[in-house]
């Protein structure tokens, strides 16, 4: 049986290539890896231990929480709060910044995460996942970190990553030196490097969008999708395929592997609710954008590079269009023409 490179080994090897490395980042990634293994186990055996279905609580988004949302959030906190690597945590499932228990040392990183993205899939055995983003605590920040300390543009991320709980559990992450994917070997309980240096194929014929919102779309989005639907008889001169997993991690992982474009654009329905989009900037769009850009793709709101958006709130939403460079460039051009 091939030995394979574990995720810890890979991170340590990567850190050795850098200057003045303290090992804090490696230790933090290790804690995140254990958190994702714990969530993977909870998701995998959820139906057997009665943790499927909804909790009787809501998150700040006003969405009814699944029991696994709450369990995953608690697991992620317990695994990462004690190690002395982070100064504070922020989560989709918590209204405010999480203050660490006083007995734990504070570190130089800030960790923001969506503990179980796509959790509505958990009751139907669909793919779900965890998304995380690691930021540096600002130099001028002291005492307990504030919400403002987390409000950093995606270009300042130290690491962006996700765990996909599908037929196999995978972790994919970037620290700004390319994208690497690891598969959990249940036989030894370790993530093994299986997808080194992931690159998004330039050409593709897949698009991911929730077509039930078509009547609300802005003209540039409608134009792009109509041309895809027109297939080889239309202006694109080729047939396209649509996929929508209901969990952005699953859709974007497919884009990473096979090319294509994932879209959750702002539309009339979201504007009517005074929302800038559905997906959240800090713990969904930014980490996934970091990964997509590092894999040679693009990530935009349609008019702005997502990683350059200046956050104004912990749970801020944004329009999301990301994937193969040529397809995203086309969609950006349609937005420019429409302006
Ligand atoms: P809709 C999951 O709730 C999520 O945040 C993304 O992971 C997913 O792509 C999207 O929302 C699904 O939204 O409107 O199709 O249910």
CSV table of C-alpha atoms and ligand atoms in Angstrom, one decimal:
chain,number,residue,atom,x,y,z
A,1,UNK,CA,0.0,0.0,0.0
A,2,UNK,CA,1.6,3.4,-1.0
A,3,UNK,CA,2.5,5.5,2.0
A,4,UNK,CA,1.3,8.8,0.7
A,5,UNK,CA,2.0,12.3,2.1
A,6,UNK,CA,-0.2,13.3,5.0
A,7,UNK,CA,-1.7,16.8,5.2
A,8,UNK,CA,0.4,17.5,8.3
A,9,UNK,CA,3.6,16.4,6.5
A,10,UNK,CA,2.6,18.5,3.5
A,11,UNK,CA,2.0,21.7,5.5
A,12,UNK,CA,5.3,21.3,7.5
A,13,UNK,CA,7.2,20.8,4.2
A,14,UNK,CA,5.5,23.9,2.8
A,15,UNK,CA,6.3,25.9,6.0
A,16,UNK,CA,10.0,24.9,5.8
A,17,UNK,CA,10.2,26.8,2.6
A,18,UNK,CA,9.2,30.0,4.3
A,19,UNK,CA,11.1,32.5,6.5
A,20,UNK,CA,10.6,33.1,10.3
A,21,UNK,CA,8.1,30.3,10.6
A,22,UNK,CA,7.1,29.6,14.2
A,23,UNK,CA,5.0,26.5,13.6
A,24,UNK,CA,1.8,28.2,14.9
A,25,UNK,CA,0.2,28.0,11.5
A,26,UNK,CA,1.0,24.3,11.2
A,27,UNK,CA,-0.5,23.7,14.6
A,28,UNK,CA,-3.6,25.6,13.7
A,29,UNK,CA,-4.1,23.7,10.4
A,30,UNK,CA,-3.7,20.5,12.5
A,31,UNK,CA,-6.5,21.6,14.8
A,32,UNK,CA,-8.7,22.5,11.8
A,33,UNK,CA,-8.0,19.0,10.3
A,34,UNK,CA,-9.1,17.3,13.5
A,35,UNK,CA,-12.2,19.5,13.6
A,36,UNK,CA,-13.1,18.4,10.1
A,37,UNK,CA,-12.5,14.8,10.9
A,38,UNK,CA,-14.8,15.1,13.9
A,39,UNK,CA,-17.5,16.8,11.7
A,40,UNK,CA,-17.1,14.1,9.0
A,41,UNK,CA,-17.8,11.5,11.6
A,42,UNK,CA,-20.9,13.3,13.0
A,43,UNK,CA,-22.3,13.7,9.4
A,44,UNK,CA,-21.5,10.1,8.4
A,45,UNK,CA,-23.3,8.6,11.4
A,46,UNK,CA,-25.9,11.4,11.8
A,47,UNK,CA,-28.9,9.2,11.0
A,48,UNK,CA,-27.7,6.4,13.2
A,49,UNK,CA,-27.4,8.6,16.3
A,50,UNK,CA,-30.5,10.7,15.8
A,51,UNK,CA,-28.8,14.1,14.9
A,52,UNK,CA,-30.6,14.7,11.6
A,53,UNK,CA,-33.4,17.1,11.3
A,54,UNK,CA,-33.8,20.7,12.6
A,55,UNK,CA,-32.9,22.1,15.9
A,56,UNK,CA,-35.4,24.5,17.5
A,57,UNK,CA,-33.1,27.5,16.9
A,58,UNK,CA,-32.3,30.1,14.2
A,59,UNK,CA,-29.0,31.6,13.2
A,60,UNK,CA,-28.4,35.3,12.5
A,61,UNK,CA,-29.5,34.8,8.9
A,62,UNK,CA,-32.9,33.9,10.4
A,63,UNK,CA,-32.5,30.4,9.0
A,64,UNK,CA,-33.7,27.4,11.0
A,65,UNK,CA,-30.6,25.5,12.1
A,66,UNK,CA,-30.2,21.9,11.5
A,67,UNK,CA,-29.0,19.8,14.6
A,68,UNK,CA,-25.8,19.1,12.6
A,69,UNK,CA,-25.3,22.9,12.1
A,70,UNK,CA,-25.1,23.3,15.9
A,71,UNK,CA,-23.1,20.1,16.5
A,72,UNK,CA,-20.6,21.0,13.7
A,73,UNK,CA,-20.2,24.5,15.0
A,74,UNK,CA,-19.5,23.3,18.6
A,75,UNK,CA,-17.0,20.7,17.3
A,76,UNK,CA,-15.1,23.3,15.2
A,77,UNK,CA,-14.9,25.6,18.3
A,78,UNK,CA,-13.9,22.9,20.7
A,79,UNK,CA,-11.1,21.7,18.4
A,80,UNK,CA,-9.6,25.1,17.6
A,81,UNK,CA,-10.2,27.4,20.7
A,82,UNK,CA,-7.7,25.8,23.1
A,83,UNK,CA,-4.4,25.6,21.1
A,84,UNK,CA,-3.2,29.1,21.5
A,85,UNK,CA,-3.1,29.7,17.7
A,86,UNK,CA,-6.1,31.9,17.4
A,87,UNK,CA,-7.2,35.2,19.1
A,88,UNK,CA,-10.9,34.7,18.3
A,89,UNK,CA,-13.4,32.8,16.1
A,90,UNK,CA,-16.3,33.8,13.9
A,91,UNK,CA,-18.9,31.5,12.4
A,92,UNK,CA,-22.0,31.6,10.2
A,93,UNK,CA,-23.8,30.0,13.2
A,94,UNK,CA,-22.9,32.7,15.7
A,95,UNK,CA,-24.1,36.3,15.7
A,96,UNK,CA,-21.0,37.8,17.2
A,97,UNK,CA,-17.3,37.1,17.4
A,98,UNK,CA,-16.6,34.1,19.7
A,99,UNK,CA,-14.5,35.1,22.7
A,100,UNK,CA,-12.2,32.3,23.8
A,101,UNK,CA,-12.5,31.0,27.4
A,102,UNK,CA,-10.1,33.0,29.5
A,103,UNK,CA,-7.9,30.1,30.4
A,104,UNK,CA,-6.8,29.7,26.8
A,105,UNK,CA,-3.8,31.7,25.4
A,106,UNK,CA,-4.5,34.0,22.5
A,107,UNK,CA,-2.6,33.6,19.2
A,108,UNK,CA,-1.9,35.7,16.1
A,109,UNK,CA,-4.6,34.3,13.8
A,110,UNK,CA,-8.3,34.8,13.4
A,111,UNK,CA,-10.4,31.9,12.2
A,112,UNK,CA,-13.8,32.4,10.4
A,113,UNK,CA,-15.8,29.5,9.2
A,114,UNK,CA,-19.1,28.0,8.0
A,115,UNK,CA,-19.2,24.7,9.9
A,116,UNK,CA,-21.7,22.9,7.7
A,117,UNK,CA,-22.3,24.5,4.3
A,118,UNK,CA,-25.3,23.0,2.5
A,119,UNK,CA,-26.7,21.5,5.7
A,120,UNK,CA,-30.1,21.2,4.1
A,121,UNK,CA,-28.6,18.3,2.2
A,122,UNK,CA,-27.8,16.4,5.4
A,123,UNK,CA,-31.3,15.1,5.8
A,124,UNK,CA,-31.2,13.6,2.2
A,125,UNK,CA,-27.7,12.2,2.4
A,126,UNK,CA,-26.4,14.9,0.0
A,127,UNK,CA,-22.9,16.4,0.0
A,128,UNK,CA,-22.2,18.9,2.7
A,129,UNK,CA,-19.0,20.6,3.9
A,130,UNK,CA,-17.0,22.9,6.1
A,131,UNK,CA,-15.4,26.2,4.7
A,132,UNK,CA,-12.7,28.1,6.6
A,133,UNK,CA,-10.6,31.2,6.2
A,134,UNK,CA,-7.5,32.1,8.3
A,135,UNK,CA,-6.6,35.8,8.7
A,136,UNK,CA,-3.9,37.5,10.7
A,137,UNK,CA,-4.9,39.4,13.7
A,138,UNK,CA,-4.3,43.1,12.9
A,139,UNK,CA,-1.1,44.4,14.5
A,140,UNK,CA,-3.0,47.3,16.1
A,141,UNK,CA,-5.5,44.9,17.7
A,142,UNK,CA,-5.1,44.3,21.4
A,143,UNK,CA,-7.3,42.7,24.1
A,144,UNK,CA,-10.1,40.6,22.8
A,145,UNK,CA,-10.5,40.8,19.0
A,146,UNK,CA,-13.4,42.9,17.7
A,147,UNK,CA,-15.7,42.3,14.7
A,148,UNK,CA,-13.6,45.0,12.9
A,149,UNK,CA,-10.5,42.9,13.3
A,150,UNK,CA,-12.2,40.2,11.1
A,151,UNK,CA,-13.3,42.7,8.4
A,152,UNK,CA,-10.3,42.2,6.1
A,153,UNK,CA,-10.5,41.8,2.3
A,154,UNK,CA,-10.0,38.3,0.9
A,155,UNK,CA,-6.6,39.4,-0.5
A,156,UNK,CA,-5.3,39.3,3.2
A,157,UNK,CA,-6.2,35.7,3.8
A,158,UNK,CA,-3.4,33.5,5.1
A,159,UNK,CA,-5.3,30.3,4.1
A,160,UNK,CA,-8.6,29.3,2.5
A,161,UNK,CA,-9.9,25.8,2.6
A,162,UNK,CA,-12.8,23.4,2.8
A,163,UNK,CA,-13.7,19.9,3.8
A,164,UNK,CA,-16.1,18.1,1.5
A,165,UNK,CA,-18.1,15.3,3.2
A,166,UNK,CA,-19.1,13.3,0.1
A,167,UNK,CA,-18.6,9.6,-0.9
A,168,UNK,CA,-15.1,10.3,0.4
A,169,UNK,CA,-14.1,13.1,2.8
A,170,UNK,CA,-11.7,15.5,1.2
A,171,UNK,CA,-9.8,18.6,2.3
A,172,UNK,CA,-8.7,21.2,-0.2
A,173,UNK,CA,-6.7,24.3,0.8
A,174,UNK,CA,-4.4,27.0,-0.4
A,175,UNK,CA,-1.9,29.3,1.4
A,176,UNK,CA,-1.2,31.3,-1.7
A,177,UNK,CA,1.2,28.8,-3.3
A,178,UNK,CA,-1.3,26.7,-5.4
A,179,UNK,CA,-4.1,24.4,-4.4
A,180,UNK,CA,-3.8,20.9,-3.0
A,181,UNK,CA,-6.4,18.2,-2.3
A,182,UNK,CA,-6.3,15.5,0.4
A,183,UNK,CA,-8.5,12.5,0.8
A,184,UNK,CA,-9.3,11.0,4.3
A,185,UNK,CA,-7.9,7.4,4.5
A,186,UNK,CA,-10.4,6.0,7.0
A,187,UNK,CA,-8.0,3.0,7.5
A,188,UNK,CA,-5.4,5.2,9.3
A,189,UNK,CA,-7.5,8.3,10.0
A,190,UNK,CA,-5.2,10.7,8.1
A,191,UNK,CA,-5.8,13.0,5.1
A,192,UNK,CA,-3.4,11.8,2.2
A,193,UNK,CA,-2.3,14.1,-0.7
A,194,UNK,CA,-4.3,12.8,-3.7
A,195,UNK,CA,-4.8,16.0,-5.8
A,196,UNK,CA,-1.5,17.9,-5.9
A,197,UNK,CA,-1.4,21.3,-7.6
A,198,UNK,CA,-5.1,21.5,-8.7
A,199,UNK,CA,-5.8,23.6,-11.7
A,200,UNK,CA,-9.2,24.6,-13.1
A,201,UNK,CA,-9.4,23.5,-16.8
A,202,UNK,CA,-9.7,26.5,-19.1
A,203,UNK,CA,-12.4,25.0,-21.3
A,204,UNK,CA,-15.6,23.6,-19.8
A,205,UNK,CA,-19.2,22.9,-20.6
A,206,UNK,CA,-20.6,22.9,-17.1
A,207,UNK,CA,-22.5,25.6,-15.4
A,208,UNK,CA,-24.0,25.7,-11.8
A,209,UNK,CA,-26.9,28.0,-11.0
A,210,UNK,CA,-30.2,27.6,-9.3
A,211,UNK,CA,-32.4,27.9,-12.5
A,212,UNK,CA,-35.6,28.3,-10.4
A,213,UNK,CA,-34.6,32.0,-9.9
A,214,UNK,CA,-34.3,32.7,-13.7
A,215,UNK,CA,-37.1,35.2,-13.7
A,216,UNK,CA,-35.2,37.4,-11.2
A,217,UNK,CA,-31.8,37.4,-12.9
A,218,UNK,CA,-30.1,40.5,-14.2
A,219,UNK,CA,-29.7,40.7,-18.0
A,220,UNK,CA,-26.0,39.7,-18.1
A,221,UNK,CA,-26.6,36.5,-16.2
A,222,UNK,CA,-29.7,35.7,-18.2
A,223,UNK,CA,-27.7,36.3,-21.5
A,224,UNK,CA,-24.9,34.0,-20.4
A,225,UNK,CA,-27.2,31.2,-19.3
A,226,UNK,CA,-29.5,31.5,-22.4
A,227,UNK,CA,-26.4,31.2,-24.6
A,228,UNK,CA,-25.4,28.0,-22.7
A,229,UNK,CA,-28.9,26.6,-23.1
A,230,UNK,CA,-28.9,27.4,-26.9
A,231,UNK,CA,-26.1,24.8,-27.1
A,232,UNK,CA,-24.3,24.0,-30.4
A,233,UNK,CA,-27.0,25.8,-32.5
A,234,UNK,CA,-26.5,29.0,-30.5
A,235,UNK,CA,-23.6,31.5,-30.3
A,236,UNK,CA,-21.4,29.3,-28.1
A,237,UNK,CA,-21.4,26.6,-30.7
A,238,UNK,CA,-21.3,23.8,-28.1
A,239,UNK,CA,-23.6,22.0,-25.7
A,240,UNK,CA,-23.5,22.7,-22.0
A,241,UNK,CA,-24.4,20.7,-18.9
A,242,UNK,CA,-26.1,22.0,-15.7
A,243,UNK,CA,-25.3,20.8,-12.2
A,244,UNK,CA,-26.7,22.2,-8.9
A,245,UNK,CA,-25.7,20.3,-5.7
A,246,UNK,CA,-27.3,22.7,-3.2
A,247,UNK,CA,-24.0,23.0,-1.5
A,248,UNK,CA,-21.5,25.4,-3.0
A,249,UNK,CA,-18.5,23.3,-1.8
A,250,UNK,CA,-19.7,20.3,-3.9
A,251,UNK,CA,-20.4,22.5,-7.0
A,252,UNK,CA,-17.1,24.4,-6.7
A,253,UNK,CA,-15.1,21.2,-6.1
A,254,UNK,CA,-16.5,19.9,-9.4
A,255,UNK,CA,-15.5,23.2,-11.1
A,256,UNK,CA,-12.0,22.8,-9.6
A,257,UNK,CA,-11.8,19.2,-11.0
A,258,UNK,CA,-13.6,19.5,-14.3
A,259,UNK,CA,-13.9,23.3,-15.1
A,260,UNK,CA,-17.1,25.3,-15.4
A,261,UNK,CA,-18.6,28.2,-13.5
A,262,UNK,CA,-20.5,28.4,-10.3
A,263,UNK,CA,-23.0,31.2,-10.0
A,264,UNK,CA,-25.1,32.6,-7.1
A,265,UNK,CA,-25.6,36.1,-8.5
A,266,UNK,CA,-27.5,38.9,-6.9
A,267,UNK,CA,-31.0,39.2,-8.4
A,268,UNK,CA,-34.2,41.2,-8.1
A,269,UNK,CA,-35.5,38.9,-5.3
A,270,UNK,CA,-32.4,39.4,-3.2
A,271,UNK,CA,-32.4,43.2,-3.8
A,272,UNK,CA,-36.0,43.3,-2.7
A,273,UNK,CA,-34.7,41.9,0.7
A,274,UNK,CA,-31.9,44.5,0.7
A,275,UNK,CA,-29.3,41.8,0.3
A,276,UNK,CA,-26.1,42.0,-1.8
A,277,UNK,CA,-26.4,38.3,-2.5
A,278,UNK,CA,-27.1,35.0,-0.8
A,279,UNK,CA,-23.7,33.7,0.0
A,280,UNK,CA,-21.5,35.2,2.8
A,281,UNK,CA,-18.4,37.1,2.0
A,282,UNK,CA,-16.0,36.3,4.9
A,283,UNK,CA,-16.6,32.5,5.4
A,284,UNK,CA,-17.9,31.3,2.0
A,285,UNK,CA,-17.0,33.6,-1.0
A,286,UNK,CA,-13.5,34.7,0.2
A,287,UNK,CA,-12.0,31.3,1.0
A,288,UNK,CA,-13.5,29.7,-2.1
A,289,UNK,CA,-12.3,32.7,-4.2
A,290,UNK,CA,-8.8,32.3,-2.8
A,291,UNK,CA,-8.8,28.6,-3.9
A,292,UNK,CA,-10.4,29.3,-7.3
A,293,UNK,CA,-7.9,32.1,-8.1
A,294,UNK,CA,-4.9,30.0,-6.9
A,295,UNK,CA,-6.1,27.2,-9.2
A,296,UNK,CA,-6.0,29.6,-12.2
A,297,UNK,CA,-9.7,30.6,-12.2
A,298,UNK,CA,-11.5,33.9,-11.5
A,299,UNK,CA,-14.0,35.0,-8.9
A,300,UNK,CA,-16.2,38.1,-9.3
A,301,UNK,CA,-19.4,39.7,-8.2
A,302,UNK,CA,-19.9,40.3,-11.9
A,303,UNK,CA,-18.4,43.8,-11.6
A,304,UNK,CA,-15.8,43.5,-8.8
A,305,UNK,CA,-13.1,40.9,-7.9
A,306,UNK,CA,-14.6,39.3,-4.7
A,307,UNK,CA,-11.3,39.2,-2.9
A,308,UNK,CA,-11.0,43.0,-3.1
A,309,UNK,CA,-14.3,43.7,-1.5
A,310,UNK,CA,-13.9,45.7,1.7
A,311,UNK,CA,-16.1,43.9,4.3
A,312,UNK,CA,-18.5,46.0,6.3
A,313,UNK,CA,-20.0,43.3,8.5
A,314,UNK,CA,-19.2,39.8,9.8
A,315,UNK,CA,-22.2,38.2,7.9
A,316,UNK,CA,-22.1,40.4,4.8
A,317,UNK,CA,-23.4,38.8,1.6
A,318,UNK,CA,-22.2,39.2,-1.9
A,319,UNK,CA,-23.0,38.1,-5.5
A,320,UNK,CA,-20.8,35.1,-6.5
A,321,UNK,CA,-19.6,34.1,-9.9
A,322,UNK,CA,-16.5,31.9,-10.0
A,323,UNK,CA,-14.7,29.2,-12.1
A,324,UNK,CA,-12.9,28.8,-15.4
A,325,UNK,CA,-11.1,32.0,-16.4
A,326,UNK,CA,-12.5,32.2,-19.9
A,327,UNK,CA,-16.1,31.7,-18.8
A,328,UNK,CA,-15.9,34.2,-16.0
A,329,UNK,CA,-14.2,36.7,-18.3
A,330,UNK,CA,-17.1,36.3,-20.7
A,331,UNK,CA,-19.7,37.0,-17.9
A,332,UNK,CA,-17.7,40.0,-16.7
A,333,UNK,CA,-17.7,41.4,-20.3
A,334,UNK,CA,-21.5,40.9,-20.4
A,335,UNK,CA,-21.8,42.9,-17.1
A,336,UNK,CA,-19.6,45.7,-18.6
A,337,UNK,CA,-21.6,45.8,-21.8
A,338,UNK,CA,-24.8,46.1,-19.7
A,339,UNK,CA,-23.4,49.1,-17.8
B,1,LIG,P1,-30.5,27.6,-2.8
B,1,LIG,C1,-26.2,26.3,1.1
B,1,LIG,O1,-27.3,26.7,2.0
B,1,LIG,C2,-25.8,27.5,0.3
B,1,LIG,O2,-25.3,28.5,1.2
B,1,LIG,C3,-24.7,27.2,-0.7
B,1,LIG,O3,-23.9,26.2,-0.2
B,1,LIG,C4,-25.6,26.6,-1.8
B,1,LIG,O4,-24.9,26.8,-3.1
B,1,LIG,C5,-26.8,27.6,-1.8
B,1,LIG,O5,-26.9,28.0,-0.5
B,1,LIG,C6,-28.0,26.9,-2.2
B,1,LIG,O6,-29.0,27.9,-2.3
B,1,LIG,O7,-31.2,28.9,-3.0
B,1,LIG,O8,-30.3,26.8,-4.1
B,1,LIG,O9,-31.1,26.7,-1.8
